[in-house]
Coordinates of C-alpha atoms in Angstrom, one line a residue:
Chain A
M90 CA 120.8 133.0 120.6
V91 CA 122.7 133.7 117.6
W92 CA 122.8 131.1 115.0
I93 CA 123.5 131.0 111.1
L94 CA 120.4 131.3 109.3
A95 CA 119.3 127.4 107.7
S96 CA 119.5 127.6 104.0
F97 CA 116.1 126.3 104.3
A98 CA 113.5 128.5 106.2
T99 CA 110.4 126.9 108.5
A100 CA 107.4 126.4 107.2
A101 CA 106.1 129.3 109.8
S102 CA 108.1 131.6 108.0
A103 CA 107.2 131.1 104.3
A104 CA 103.1 131.5 106.2
M105 CA 104.1 134.8 107.5
S106 CA 105.7 136.1 104.3
Q107 CA 102.8 135.1 102.1
D108 CA 100.7 136.9 105.3
A109 CA 101.9 139.6 105.0
A110 CA 101.7 139.9 101.3
K111 CA 105.9 140.3 100.5
P112 CA 107.3 138.7 97.9
L113 CA 108.9 134.5 98.5
Q114 CA 112.5 135.7 99.3
T115 CA 114.2 132.6 99.9
P116 CA 114.1 129.2 98.1
A117 CA 112.2 127.4 101.2
E118 CA 109.3 130.7 101.1
V119 CA 108.8 129.2 97.7
V120 CA 108.9 125.7 97.7
A121 CA 106.3 126.2 100.9
A122 CA 103.8 128.0 98.5
A123 CA 103.8 125.9 95.6
P124 CA 100.2 125.3 94.9
A125 CA 99.6 121.3 94.8
S126 CA 99.5 121.2 90.6
E127 CA 103.0 121.4 90.7
W128 CA 103.7 118.8 92.9
R129 CA 104.3 115.0 91.3
A130 CA 103.6 111.9 93.0
I131 CA 106.7 109.4 93.6
D132 CA 105.4 106.1 92.5
P133 CA 105.4 103.7 95.9
Q134 CA 106.5 100.8 93.4
D135 CA 110.3 102.9 93.3
L136 CA 110.6 103.7 97.2
L137 CA 112.9 101.6 98.8
V138 CA 111.7 101.3 102.8
I139 CA 114.6 100.4 104.9
D140 CA 113.8 99.5 108.6
F141 CA 116.7 99.0 110.9
S142 CA 116.6 96.7 113.7
G143 CA 117.5 100.0 116.6
G144 CA 114.5 101.8 114.9
G145 CA 114.8 104.6 112.3
R146 CA 113.1 104.1 108.6
T147 CA 115.2 105.8 105.3
V148 CA 112.9 106.0 102.7
I149 CA 115.1 106.1 99.2
Q150 CA 113.3 106.8 95.5
L151 CA 114.6 104.5 93.0
A152 CA 115.7 106.0 89.4
P153 CA 114.4 103.2 87.5
A154 CA 114.7 105.5 84.2
F155 CA 118.5 105.6 84.4
A156 CA 119.7 102.6 86.3
P157 CA 116.7 100.1 84.6
V158 CA 118.7 96.9 85.2
H159 CA 120.2 97.5 88.5
V160 CA 117.1 99.3 90.2
A161 CA 114.8 95.8 88.7
N162 CA 117.8 93.4 90.9
I163 CA 116.9 95.8 93.9
K164 CA 113.6 95.3 93.4
A165 CA 113.4 91.9 92.7
L166 CA 116.1 91.4 96.0
A167 CA 113.5 93.1 98.3
R168 CA 110.7 91.3 97.3
A169 CA 112.7 88.0 97.9
G170 CA 114.1 89.3 101.0
Y171 CA 117.1 89.0 100.2
W172 CA 118.2 91.2 102.8
A173 CA 115.3 90.6 105.5
T174 CA 118.0 88.5 107.8
G175 CA 121.9 89.8 108.3
A176 CA 122.1 92.4 106.1
A177 CA 123.2 95.4 108.0
I178 CA 125.3 98.8 107.6
Y179 CA 129.2 97.5 107.6
R180 CA 131.1 100.6 106.6
V181 CA 130.9 104.6 107.5
Q182 CA 133.8 107.2 106.0
D183 CA 133.1 110.2 106.9
N184 CA 132.8 112.9 103.9
Y185 CA 132.5 109.8 101.8
V186 CA 129.6 107.3 102.3
T187 CA 128.0 105.0 104.4
Q188 CA 127.3 101.8 102.8
W189 CA 125.0 98.4 103.7
G190 CA 123.7 95.1 102.5
L191 CA 125.1 91.7 101.8
N192 CA 126.8 90.3 98.9
E193 CA 126.7 86.8 96.9
T194 CA 129.2 85.6 98.9
E195 CA 127.1 86.2 101.9
R196 CA 124.1 85.3 100.4
A197 CA 123.0 83.5 96.9
L198 CA 121.5 85.6 94.8
P199 CA 117.8 84.9 93.9
P200 CA 116.5 83.7 90.7
G201 CA 116.7 86.8 87.9
V202 CA 118.7 89.2 89.7
V203 CA 121.3 89.9 86.8
K204 CA 125.0 88.7 88.3
L205 CA 126.3 91.4 85.8
P206 CA 124.3 94.1 85.2
P207 CA 125.2 96.5 82.2
H208 CA 127.5 99.6 82.4
E209 CA 125.2 101.9 83.8
Y210 CA 127.1 104.9 84.7
W211 CA 127.0 107.1 81.5
L212 CA 124.0 106.6 79.6
D213 CA 123.5 107.4 75.3
R214 CA 121.0 110.4 75.2
Q215 CA 118.1 109.6 73.1
P216 CA 118.3 110.4 69.6
G217 CA 115.4 113.3 69.6
G218 CA 114.6 112.9 73.7
A219 CA 114.1 115.4 75.8
A220 CA 116.7 117.9 76.8
P221 CA 117.8 118.5 80.1
L222 CA 117.1 121.7 82.1
A223 CA 120.5 123.5 81.7
L224 CA 121.5 125.0 85.1
K225 CA 122.5 128.0 84.5
G226 CA 127.0 128.4 85.5
A227 CA 129.7 126.4 85.3
D228 CA 130.1 122.3 86.5
A229 CA 133.5 121.5 87.2
Y230 CA 133.2 117.7 85.6
T231 CA 130.8 117.9 83.5
P232 CA 130.4 120.5 80.2
A233 CA 127.2 121.0 81.6
A234 CA 124.7 119.9 84.2
G235 CA 121.1 119.9 84.9
F236 CA 117.8 118.5 85.2
L237 CA 116.0 115.6 83.4
G238 CA 112.6 113.9 84.7
N239 CA 112.7 115.6 87.7
W240 CA 116.4 114.6 88.7
P241 CA 119.7 116.3 88.8
V242 CA 121.9 115.3 85.4
A243 CA 125.3 116.3 84.0
Y244 CA 126.1 115.7 80.4
D245 CA 127.6 116.8 77.1
A246 CA 126.5 116.6 74.1
K247 CA 126.2 112.1 73.7
A248 CA 125.4 111.0 77.2
L249 CA 124.7 112.2 80.7
S250 CA 124.8 110.9 84.3
I251 CA 123.5 111.5 87.9
P252 CA 125.7 113.2 89.9
H253 CA 127.0 111.5 93.3
C254 CA 125.1 114.5 95.1
Y255 CA 124.6 114.2 99.2
G256 CA 122.1 111.5 99.7
Y257 CA 122.5 109.9 96.7
V258 CA 122.3 106.2 96.2
G259 CA 124.8 104.0 94.5
V260 CA 125.6 100.2 93.4
A261 CA 129.2 99.0 94.9
R262 CA 130.4 97.5 93.0
D263 CA 134.9 95.3 93.3
L264 CA 136.9 96.3 90.1
A265 CA 136.1 96.5 86.7
P266 CA 134.5 94.8 84.5
D267 CA 131.7 94.0 87.7
T268 CA 129.3 96.8 88.0
G269 CA 127.8 95.1 91.1
T270 CA 123.8 93.7 91.9
G271 CA 122.7 96.2 93.9
G272 CA 122.8 94.1 96.9
E273 CA 125.5 96.7 98.5
L274 CA 124.3 100.1 98.4
Y275 CA 125.9 103.5 99.5
A276 CA 124.4 107.2 99.8
V277 CA 126.6 109.9 99.7
I278 CA 126.9 111.7 103.1
G279 CA 129.3 114.4 102.5
H280 CA 130.5 116.8 100.0
A281 CA 130.0 115.4 96.4
P282 CA 132.5 112.9 95.1
R283 CA 131.8 113.6 91.2
Q284 CA 134.6 112.1 90.2
L285 CA 132.6 108.6 90.8
D286 CA 130.0 109.5 88.7
R287 CA 130.6 107.7 85.4
N288 CA 132.2 105.3 86.8
I289 CA 129.2 104.0 89.6
A290 CA 126.1 103.2 88.7
I291 CA 123.5 105.7 90.8
V292 CA 120.4 104.2 91.7
G293 CA 118.4 106.5 93.5
R294 CA 118.7 109.3 96.2
V295 CA 117.4 109.0 100.0
V296 CA 114.4 111.4 100.4
A297 CA 113.7 110.5 104.4
G298 CA 115.7 109.4 107.0
M299 CA 119.2 110.6 105.7
E300 CA 120.2 111.1 109.6
H301 CA 120.0 107.1 110.6
L302 CA 122.7 106.8 107.4
S303 CA 124.4 110.4 108.1
A304 CA 125.0 110.3 112.0
R305 CA 126.2 106.9 112.4
P306 CA 129.6 106.2 114.0
R307 CA 132.3 106.2 111.5
G308 CA 134.0 102.9 111.2
Q309 CA 137.8 102.9 112.3
G310 CA 139.1 100.0 110.0
A311 CA 141.0 101.6 106.1
L312 CA 137.9 102.8 103.8
G313 CA 135.4 103.3 107.1
I314 CA 135.3 100.0 107.8
Y315 CA 133.5 99.0 111.0
E316 CA 136.4 96.6 112.3
N317 CA 134.8 94.9 115.1
R318 CA 131.1 93.0 113.2
A319 CA 129.8 93.4 116.2
S320 CA 129.5 97.7 115.7
D321 CA 127.6 96.4 112.7
I322 CA 124.8 98.3 112.5
P323 CA 121.6 95.8 111.6
I324 CA 118.7 96.2 109.5
A325 CA 115.4 94.4 109.6
S326 CA 113.8 94.7 106.5
V327 CA 113.9 96.0 103.4
R328 CA 110.9 96.5 100.7
L329 CA 109.3 98.9 98.2
A330 CA 106.2 101.5 99.8
A331 CA 104.1 99.7 97.4
D332 CA 104.4 96.5 99.1
L333 CA 103.6 97.8 102.6
P334 CA 100.3 97.7 104.3
A335 CA 98.7 100.9 103.4
A336 CA 99.1 102.4 107.0
D337 CA 102.4 101.9 106.9
R338 CA 102.9 103.3 103.7
P339 CA 105.6 106.4 103.2
A340 CA 103.9 108.5 100.2
F341 CA 106.2 111.5 98.7
E342 CA 105.8 114.0 96.2
M343 CA 108.5 116.0 94.1
L344 CA 108.1 119.6 93.1
D345 CA 108.0 119.4 89.2
Q346 CA 110.9 120.8 87.4
A347 CA 108.6 122.5 84.7
S348 CA 107.0 124.3 86.9
P349 CA 107.4 128.1 87.3
S350 CA 107.7 127.3 91.6
F351 CA 111.0 125.3 90.6
A352 CA 112.2 128.1 88.4
R353 CA 111.9 130.7 90.9
Y354 CA 113.5 128.4 93.3
L355 CA 116.6 128.1 91.1
H356 CA 117.2 131.7 91.0
L357 CA 117.1 132.5 94.4
R358 CA 119.4 129.1 95.4
A359 CA 121.6 131.0 93.1
N360 CA 121.4 134.3 94.0
R361 CA 120.3 134.6 97.7
K362 CA 119.6 138.4 98.8
D363 CA 117.6 138.0 101.9
A364 CA 118.1 139.8 105.3
F365 CA 121.0 137.7 106.6
Y366 CA 122.8 137.3 102.4
E367 CA 125.1 140.6 101.5
R368 CA 126.2 139.2 98.1
P369 CA 124.0 136.7 96.0
A370 CA 127.0 134.1 94.7
G371 CA 124.9 134.7 91.4
G372 CA 125.3 130.9 90.6
V373 CA 124.7 127.3 92.9
D374 CA 126.3 123.9 91.7
I375 CA 124.0 121.0 91.0
C376 CA 124.3 119.0 94.3
N377 CA 123.6 122.6 95.9
A378 CA 119.9 123.3 94.6
P379 CA 118.3 119.6 95.2
I380 CA 115.0 118.5 93.3
P381 CA 112.6 119.6 96.2
V382 CA 111.2 116.7 98.4
R383 CA 108.3 116.3 100.6
K384 CA 105.8 113.8 102.7
K385 CA 102.7 113.4 100.5
A386 CA 98.9 113.1 102.8
P387 CA 97.7 109.8 102.7
Chain B
M122 CA 133.3 91.8 100.1
V123 CA 132.3 93.9 97.6
W124 CA 132.8 97.8 98.0
I125 CA 133.4 100.7 96.4
L126 CA 137.4 102.3 96.7
A127 CA 137.6 104.7 98.4
S128 CA 139.1 108.5 97.7
F129 CA 141.7 107.5 100.1
A130 CA 143.8 104.6 99.7
T131 CA 145.8 103.0 102.6
A132 CA 149.5 103.6 103.6
A133 CA 149.7 99.7 102.8
S134 CA 148.8 100.1 99.1
A135 CA 151.1 103.4 98.8
A136 CA 154.3 101.2 100.4
M137 CA 153.1 98.5 98.1
S138 CA 153.4 100.9 94.5
Q139 CA 157.0 102.1 95.4
D140 CA 158.4 98.9 96.3
A141 CA 157.6 97.5 92.7
A142 CA 158.5 101.0 91.1
K143 CA 154.9 101.3 89.8
P144 CA 154.1 104.9 89.2
L145 CA 151.8 106.6 91.8
Q146 CA 148.8 106.1 90.9
T147 CA 145.6 107.4 93.5
P148 CA 145.7 111.3 95.5
A149 CA 146.6 109.0 98.4
E150 CA 150.0 107.2 97.0
V151 CA 150.8 110.8 96.3
V152 CA 150.7 111.7 99.5
A153 CA 151.7 109.2 101.3
A154 CA 155.5 109.7 99.1
A155 CA 155.2 113.2 99.7
P156 CA 159.0 113.9 101.2
A157 CA 159.1 115.4 104.4
S158 CA 161.2 118.2 102.8
E159 CA 157.0 119.0 101.1
W160 CA 155.5 119.7 103.9
R161 CA 154.6 122.4 106.9
A162 CA 154.4 122.4 110.1
I163 CA 151.2 124.3 111.7
D164 CA 152.4 126.8 114.0
P165 CA 150.6 125.3 117.1
Q166 CA 149.5 129.6 118.0
D167 CA 146.9 128.6 115.3
L168 CA 145.4 124.6 116.4
L169 CA 142.6 125.1 118.3
V170 CA 141.7 122.2 120.4
I171 CA 138.3 121.1 121.8
D172 CA 137.4 118.7 124.4
F173 CA 134.0 117.1 124.4
S174 CA 133.1 116.1 128.2
G175 CA 131.9 112.9 126.8
G176 CA 135.0 112.2 125.2
G177 CA 136.7 113.1 122.0
R178 CA 138.7 115.7 120.5
T179 CA 138.0 117.5 117.8
V180 CA 140.9 120.0 116.5
I181 CA 140.4 123.0 114.6
Q182 CA 143.6 124.9 112.2
L183 CA 142.6 128.8 112.3
A184 CA 143.4 131.0 109.9
P185 CA 144.6 134.1 110.9
A186 CA 146.0 135.6 107.2
F187 CA 142.2 135.4 106.0
A188 CA 139.8 136.9 109.3
P189 CA 142.6 138.3 111.8
V190 CA 140.0 139.9 113.8
H191 CA 137.9 136.5 114.4
V192 CA 140.8 134.6 115.0
A193 CA 142.3 137.3 117.3
N194 CA 138.9 136.5 118.8
I195 CA 138.6 133.2 119.0
K196 CA 142.0 132.9 120.5
A197 CA 141.5 135.6 123.2
L198 CA 138.1 133.7 123.8
A199 CA 140.1 129.9 124.6
R200 CA 142.8 132.1 126.7
A201 CA 140.3 133.2 128.9
G202 CA 137.9 130.1 129.4
Y203 CA 135.3 131.2 127.9
W204 CA 134.4 127.6 126.8
A205 CA 135.2 126.1 129.7
T206 CA 132.1 125.9 131.4
G207 CA 128.0 125.5 130.1
A208 CA 129.1 125.9 126.0
A209 CA 127.9 122.8 123.6
I210 CA 126.8 121.7 120.5
Y211 CA 123.6 123.0 120.5
R212 CA 122.8 122.4 116.7
V213 CA 123.2 119.6 114.0
Q214 CA 121.2 120.1 110.5
D215 CA 121.9 117.6 108.3
N216 CA 123.5 118.5 104.5
Y217 CA 124.6 121.7 107.1
V218 CA 126.3 122.6 109.8
T219 CA 127.0 121.2 113.5
Q220 CA 127.4 124.4 115.8
W221 CA 128.5 125.1 119.4
G222 CA 129.2 127.8 121.8
L223 CA 128.1 130.9 123.5
N224 CA 127.2 133.8 123.1
E225 CA 127.6 137.2 125.4
T226 CA 123.6 137.2 126.2
E227 CA 124.8 133.5 128.2
R228 CA 128.2 135.2 129.5
A229 CA 129.5 138.0 129.0
L230 CA 132.9 139.0 126.7
P231 CA 135.6 138.8 128.0
P232 CA 138.4 142.5 127.6
G233 CA 139.9 142.7 124.7
V234 CA 137.4 140.7 122.7
V235 CA 136.3 143.0 119.6
K236 CA 132.2 143.0 120.2
L237 CA 131.4 143.8 116.2
P238 CA 134.4 142.5 114.2
P239 CA 134.9 144.1 110.6
H240 CA 133.2 142.0 107.4
E241 CA 136.0 139.3 107.1
Y242 CA 134.2 137.6 104.2
W243 CA 135.4 138.6 101.0
L244 CA 139.0 140.2 101.2
D245 CA 140.6 142.7 98.8
R246 CA 143.5 141.3 97.3
Q247 CA 146.3 143.0 97.8
P248 CA 147.8 144.7 94.8
G249 CA 151.1 143.1 94.4
G250 CA 150.3 140.5 96.5
A251 CA 150.8 136.8 95.9
A252 CA 148.5 135.3 93.3
P253 CA 146.8 132.0 94.0
L254 CA 147.6 128.7 92.2
A255 CA 144.6 128.9 89.7
L256 CA 142.4 125.1 90.1
K257 CA 141.5 124.3 86.5
G258 CA 138.6 123.9 85.5
A259 CA 135.0 126.0 86.7
D260 CA 134.0 127.0 90.3
A261 CA 130.0 127.4 89.9
Y262 CA 130.0 130.5 92.4
T263 CA 133.6 133.0 91.4
P264 CA 135.5 133.4 88.4
A265 CA 138.3 131.6 89.5
A266 CA 139.2 128.8 92.9
G267 CA 142.7 127.6 93.8
F268 CA 144.7 128.1 96.1
L269 CA 146.7 130.6 98.6
G270 CA 148.7 130.3 101.1
N271 CA 147.8 127.0 101.3
W272 CA 144.2 127.4 102.3
P273 CA 141.6 126.9 99.5
V274 CA 140.0 130.8 97.7
A275 CA 137.4 132.1 95.7
Y276 CA 138.3 134.8 94.1
D277 CA 138.2 137.1 91.4
A278 CA 140.5 139.9 90.1
K279 CA 140.2 142.3 93.2
A280 CA 139.0 140.2 96.4
L281 CA 138.7 136.5 97.8
S282 CA 137.2 134.0 100.7
I283 CA 137.8 131.2 101.9
P284 CA 135.0 128.6 100.3
H285 CA 132.5 126.7 102.5
C286 CA 134.0 123.3 102.0
Y287 CA 133.1 119.9 104.2
G288 CA 134.6 120.7 107.2
Y289 CA 135.3 124.7 107.0
V290 CA 134.8 126.1 110.4
G291 CA 132.6 129.7 110.1
V292 CA 132.1 132.3 112.9
A293 CA 127.3 132.3 113.8
R294 CA 126.3 135.2 113.1
D295 CA 122.3 137.2 113.0
L296 CA 121.5 139.2 110.2
A297 CA 123.7 142.3 109.3
P298 CA 125.4 144.0 110.2
D299 CA 126.4 141.5 113.2
T300 CA 129.1 139.3 112.0
G301 CA 129.8 137.5 115.2
T302 CA 131.8 137.4 118.2
G303 CA 133.9 134.3 117.5
G304 CA 131.3 132.7 120.4
E305 CA 129.2 130.5 118.8
L306 CA 131.0 128.5 115.6
Y307 CA 129.7 126.2 113.4
A308 CA 131.2 123.0 110.6
V309 CA 130.2 122.5 107.6
I310 CA 128.8 118.7 107.3
G311 CA 127.5 118.4 104.8
H312 CA 127.9 119.2 100.8
A313 CA 129.6 123.2 100.2
P314 CA 127.0 125.3 101.0
R315 CA 128.9 128.1 99.0
Q316 CA 125.9 130.7 99.2
L317 CA 127.5 131.4 102.1
D318 CA 130.7 131.9 101.2
R319 CA 131.1 135.9 100.6
N320 CA 128.4 136.4 103.7
I321 CA 130.0 135.0 106.7
A322 CA 133.9 134.7 108.3
I323 CA 135.5 131.7 107.7
V324 CA 138.2 131.2 110.4
G325 CA 139.4 127.7 109.8
R326 CA 139.4 123.9 108.9
V327 CA 139.1 121.0 110.8
V328 CA 142.2 119.0 110.8
A329 CA 141.4 115.9 113.6
G330 CA 138.0 114.3 114.9
M331 CA 135.8 116.1 112.2
E332 CA 133.4 113.1 113.6
H333 CA 133.0 114.3 116.9
L334 CA 131.3 116.9 114.8
S335 CA 129.8 115.3 111.9
A336 CA 128.2 111.9 113.5
R337 CA 126.3 113.8 116.3
P338 CA 122.6 113.1 116.2
R339 CA 120.6 115.6 113.9
G340 CA 118.5 118.3 116.1
Q341 CA 114.6 118.0 115.3
G342 CA 113.7 121.5 115.9
A343 CA 113.9 124.2 113.1
L344 CA 117.2 124.8 111.8
G345 CA 118.6 121.4 113.7
I346 CA 118.6 122.9 116.7
Y347 CA 118.2 120.5 119.7
E348 CA 115.0 121.1 121.1
N349 CA 115.6 119.9 124.2
R350 CA 118.7 121.5 126.0
A351 CA 119.6 118.2 127.8
S352 CA 120.5 116.8 124.3
D353 CA 122.9 119.5 124.0
I354 CA 126.6 117.9 123.7
P355 CA 128.5 119.4 126.5
I356 CA 132.4 120.8 125.8
A357 CA 134.7 120.1 128.3
S358 CA 137.5 122.7 127.3
V359 CA 138.6 124.6 124.0
R360 CA 141.8 125.3 124.3
L361 CA 144.9 126.5 122.1
A362 CA 147.4 123.9 121.0
A363 CA 150.5 125.9 122.0
D364 CA 148.6 126.3 126.0
L365 CA 148.5 122.7 126.3
P366 CA 151.5 120.2 128.4
A367 CA 153.9 118.9 125.7
A368 CA 152.5 115.2 126.1
D369 CA 149.4 116.5 124.8
R370 CA 149.8 118.9 122.7
P371 CA 148.8 117.5 119.3
A372 CA 151.0 118.4 116.4
F373 CA 150.1 118.4 112.6
E374 CA 151.6 119.7 109.2
M375 CA 150.3 120.4 105.5
L376 CA 151.8 119.7 102.2
D377 CA 152.7 123.1 100.6
Q378 CA 150.7 123.9 97.6
A379 CA 153.8 124.9 95.8
S380 CA 155.8 121.5 96.3
P381 CA 155.7 118.6 93.1
S382 CA 153.6 116.3 95.1
F383 CA 150.9 119.2 95.7
A384 CA 150.6 119.8 92.0
R385 CA 150.2 115.5 91.4
Y386 CA 147.8 114.9 93.6
L387 CA 145.5 117.7 92.2
H388 CA 145.8 116.7 88.8
L389 CA 144.9 113.1 90.1
R390 CA 142.1 114.8 92.0
A391 CA 141.1 115.3 88.9
N392 CA 142.2 112.2 86.9
R393 CA 141.3 109.2 88.6
K394 CA 142.4 106.5 86.3
D395 CA 143.8 103.8 88.2
A396 CA 142.5 100.1 88.1
F397 CA 138.6 100.9 89.7
Y398 CA 138.3 104.1 87.7
E399 CA 137.3 104.1 83.9
R400 CA 136.5 107.3 82.9
P401 CA 138.4 110.0 84.8
A402 CA 136.6 113.5 85.0
G403 CA 139.3 115.8 83.7
G404 CA 137.8 118.3 86.9
V405 CA 137.5 118.9 90.1
D406 CA 135.7 121.6 92.8
I407 CA 138.0 123.2 95.2
C408 CA 135.6 121.5 97.4
N409 CA 136.7 117.9 96.6
A410 CA 140.6 118.5 96.1
P411 CA 140.7 119.3 100.1
I412 CA 144.7 120.9 101.7
P413 CA 146.5 117.3 102.7
V414 CA 147.4 117.6 106.3
R415 CA 148.0 115.1 108.6
K416 CA 149.5 114.5 112.1
K417 CA 153.1 115.5 113.1
A418 CA 155.6 112.8 114.9
P419 CA 156.5 115.0 118.4

């Protein structure tokens, strides 16, 4: 069977390369060979676990360092059982977003949830704060792009934001000054709509079960809304991993952006030159070099 | 209901803007208001129509000016009924590609199909040939990006290729020097995997029915291959629009890249500043400014 080779090779082929003592040639091989010391566990307090009534689990890593008020709202909503009944995916717009949740006209916000969070879209960089690891090459939307705290960032000298990459999760909002409570969330399911970067708060990224968002039927109404509410895809529960029974608790880890393996991975994402590729690009855009995340053994 | 506003507004809102004599504020409003003289009909000889056995039609505009041998192969295969029985979608890899077709180990190539087409990946620019309409701003993969002949192109002083944007269609191949016959094709269903640009021939773009490729179940095997062939999604027919009965023949037109409306559309894709957007990006990447294509009245 003829096929284009995937961007991520199988673990088996990575292992073979090591056995043969060949240099690691693909980004996936480098990630598979990264030692345990280069991986960082993700706090189970930062993992939002969505189980769908029809089966399927999606896990989102929240980003409290970048959108603290919105993320605190989302945690409070999960713990209050806000989405435990009546919440659903109600919008799937091709090459744009899948959106789900409830809003305050449908269900009153529980105590402690901030109704109008601040604009956590374009954050002031801290004087003396850590500098991002700069991605070599140009960004079409901001003067620079790179990585900070194991998240992608687009930035200039004064401010930064997490870009709207595939699988990244933001807080739906109406027209400004609304900033969204966190009751309704969306995930990017197409090419990065970076025009949203400095206009909506990104609160996390999907680390597992992306297909339960991306492979849903597209809505036929305006903006991809399901015209018939009977088409909605119901959510059974939304919980933090920390609150799940140990046997059912998902665990993940991410490759440290400061590790040698990440540097090699990034180089190879920009310079593919293995048996399949003839001409390396010499560059890569920020949304085409995702931070590697994998399941962690319990 | 709270939602993030779509990148494409509805025709109704565009009409309202005109009625009120307000300046057109969104890319969708500009496209909806573009006069008929700015649209170019797409040749029905260049429209590949895929009908799925389970329902659904996907239409692909072929790009003979960029990949003449591969496109000639695809037309010959369609006219020979190569995919009329036994062809299927057999691979869906999340954030990468959906792939379908047959190869010569499954069915012999009909006469006239070139078994090893030339490398139509990175084309020499013609001396004295038309210059692309340059997109302002940086490209992470090539010195420049823009539009030529109503197709996106990534280029340098000597050569160019069509980028691997969402919905763009390429010819699956094995390791070089294989270039793919055209019997197996794929479409991008995620963030643009631009590392493929100068390594695989792009032959067209999906202009309708993208959801019949992008919303399919993801394959659980390596590279997103369906492990159980019973999961394959069978194709009923693949024909050129020119060969369909008039009553069933789809027709499309595209906004001319040389038109004033396209220039305005492009400016607004890079500078969103309407009731929803607070901070325009001032830039856009080549895959986030698709050439507008719409159904044409018969």
